[in-house]
XYZ file of C-alpha atoms in Angstrom:
146
model
C 32.407 44.674 -36.871
C 34.729 44.557 -33.879
C 35.349 41.663 -31.522
C 33.236 43.282 -28.808
C 30.266 43.678 -31.137
C 30.514 40.056 -32.268
C 30.618 38.859 -28.676
C 27.605 41.002 -27.782
C 25.659 39.701 -30.794
C 26.528 36.094 -29.869
C 25.417 36.715 -26.284
C 22.073 38.106 -27.487
C 21.619 35.104 -29.780
C 22.312 32.733 -26.876
C 19.811 34.583 -24.668
C 17.197 34.455 -27.437
C 17.809 30.723 -27.948
C 17.401 29.971 -24.231
C 14.336 32.159 -23.889
C 12.629 30.705 -26.972
C 13.322 27.146 -25.767
C 11.822 28.018 -22.362
C 8.708 29.504 -24.007
C 8.362 26.405 -26.203
C 8.450 24.190 -23.105
C 5.798 26.351 -21.455
C 3.653 26.134 -24.573
C 3.913 22.347 -24.729
C 3.134 22.027 -21.026
C -0.013 24.098 -21.534
C -1.233 22.076 -24.503
C -0.139 24.247 -27.411
C 0.830 21.953 -30.310
C 3.959 23.378 -31.891
C 5.771 20.256 -33.049
C 3.325 19.005 -35.649
C 3.465 19.863 -39.344
C 0.575 22.295 -39.028
C 1.906 24.079 -35.915
C -1.461 25.516 -34.957
C -0.274 26.120 -31.414
C 1.609 29.251 -32.415
C -1.498 30.853 -33.857
C -3.621 29.711 -30.930
C -1.148 31.179 -28.434
C -1.082 34.479 -30.319
C -4.883 34.571 -30.388
C -5.195 33.637 -26.701
C -2.683 36.311 -25.725
C -4.064 38.930 -28.098
C -0.724 39.485 -29.797
C 0.389 39.446 -33.417
C 1.095 35.981 -34.741
C 4.264 37.327 -36.308
C 5.620 38.199 -32.847
C 5.203 34.596 -31.696
C 6.668 33.256 -34.944
C 9.695 35.580 -34.758
C 10.348 34.437 -31.185
C 10.009 30.724 -31.918
C 12.183 31.062 -35.022
C 14.792 32.840 -32.869
C 14.573 36.032 -34.926
C 13.672 38.571 -32.227
C 12.613 39.074 -28.627
C 9.042 40.163 -28.061
C 8.418 43.684 -26.810
C 7.350 44.343 -23.220
C 3.600 44.361 -23.912
C 3.822 41.091 -25.843
C 5.807 39.535 -22.978
C 3.198 40.722 -20.499
C 0.377 39.145 -22.485
C 2.269 35.905 -23.110
C 3.110 35.643 -19.412
C -0.574 35.741 -18.495
C -1.531 33.042 -20.994
C 1.467 30.834 -20.189
C 0.892 31.122 -16.442
C 4.172 32.764 -15.472
C 4.994 36.136 -14.030
C 6.190 39.049 -16.102
C 9.185 39.082 -13.749
C 10.088 35.548 -14.887
C 9.648 36.543 -18.529
C 11.928 39.560 -18.177
C 14.606 37.645 -16.289
C 14.502 34.611 -18.601
C 14.705 36.881 -21.634
C 17.860 38.477 -20.273
C 16.328 41.937 -20.371
C 16.615 42.305 -16.610
C 18.315 40.369 -13.850
C 17.045 39.040 -10.547
C 18.960 41.881 -8.908
C 16.971 44.346 -11.037
C 13.674 42.764 -9.931
C 14.096 41.519 -6.354
C 11.157 39.580 -4.957
C 11.508 41.260 -1.588
C 14.083 44.025 -1.306
C 14.198 43.772 2.502
C 13.066 40.261 3.535
C 12.348 40.333 7.252
C 14.546 43.362 7.616
C 14.118 46.657 9.341
C 11.430 47.903 6.971
C 9.084 44.966 7.620
C 7.300 46.699 10.489
C 7.012 49.906 8.480
C 5.243 48.256 5.535
C 1.785 48.386 7.060
C -0.038 51.567 6.363
C -3.354 52.828 7.617
C -6.454 52.702 5.436
C -6.335 56.498 5.433
C -2.772 56.452 4.093
C -3.704 53.794 1.527
C -6.570 55.977 0.304
C -4.233 58.940 -0.008
C -1.538 56.951 -1.869
C -4.094 55.403 -4.200
C -5.528 58.797 -5.033
C -9.008 58.091 -3.695
C -10.933 61.388 -4.007
C -11.312 63.252 -0.717
C -15.103 62.903 -0.745
C -14.833 59.081 -1.000
C -12.007 58.495 1.469
C -14.305 58.012 4.470
C -16.212 55.284 2.650
C -12.966 53.698 1.433
C -11.575 53.631 4.975
C -14.798 52.201 6.417
C -14.952 49.383 3.860
C -11.223 48.639 4.089
C -11.321 48.332 7.883
C -13.914 45.546 7.540
C -11.292 43.368 5.858
C -8.534 43.928 8.409
C -8.115 41.470 11.274
C -8.779 42.909 14.708
C -5.745 44.463 16.274
C -3.946 44.862 12.967
C -4.542 48.580 12.692
C -1.227 50.358 12.236
């Protein structure tokens, strides 16, 4: 194994260590008991999230990162965003997942779309678009029509 491969493996191990420690803190803060001899919190988390217990165990034992679907389910149960999970895991960076790609910039005024355009983009069937538009307009503040 070359020097570059060893460095990459060490970097992955560091990322896994940091991520697992962060998940453990989240678990403790949400009442999952993971420090006792029985460690029932791991199983409870897996059950609550609907994931394999082995996936949680492998993460907490610093053996492997969970897959995307497992991260998504854990994020819901632990009360964090999938974005946070992906960034904390090192899989993606904040630059890869910007919160707002153009905060207050030139596109801000262009973000509003009409109910008709929303129906089209969402794939609402043609025969239901009129109803969709009518219902949607009821939720828009007066004067906010694009």
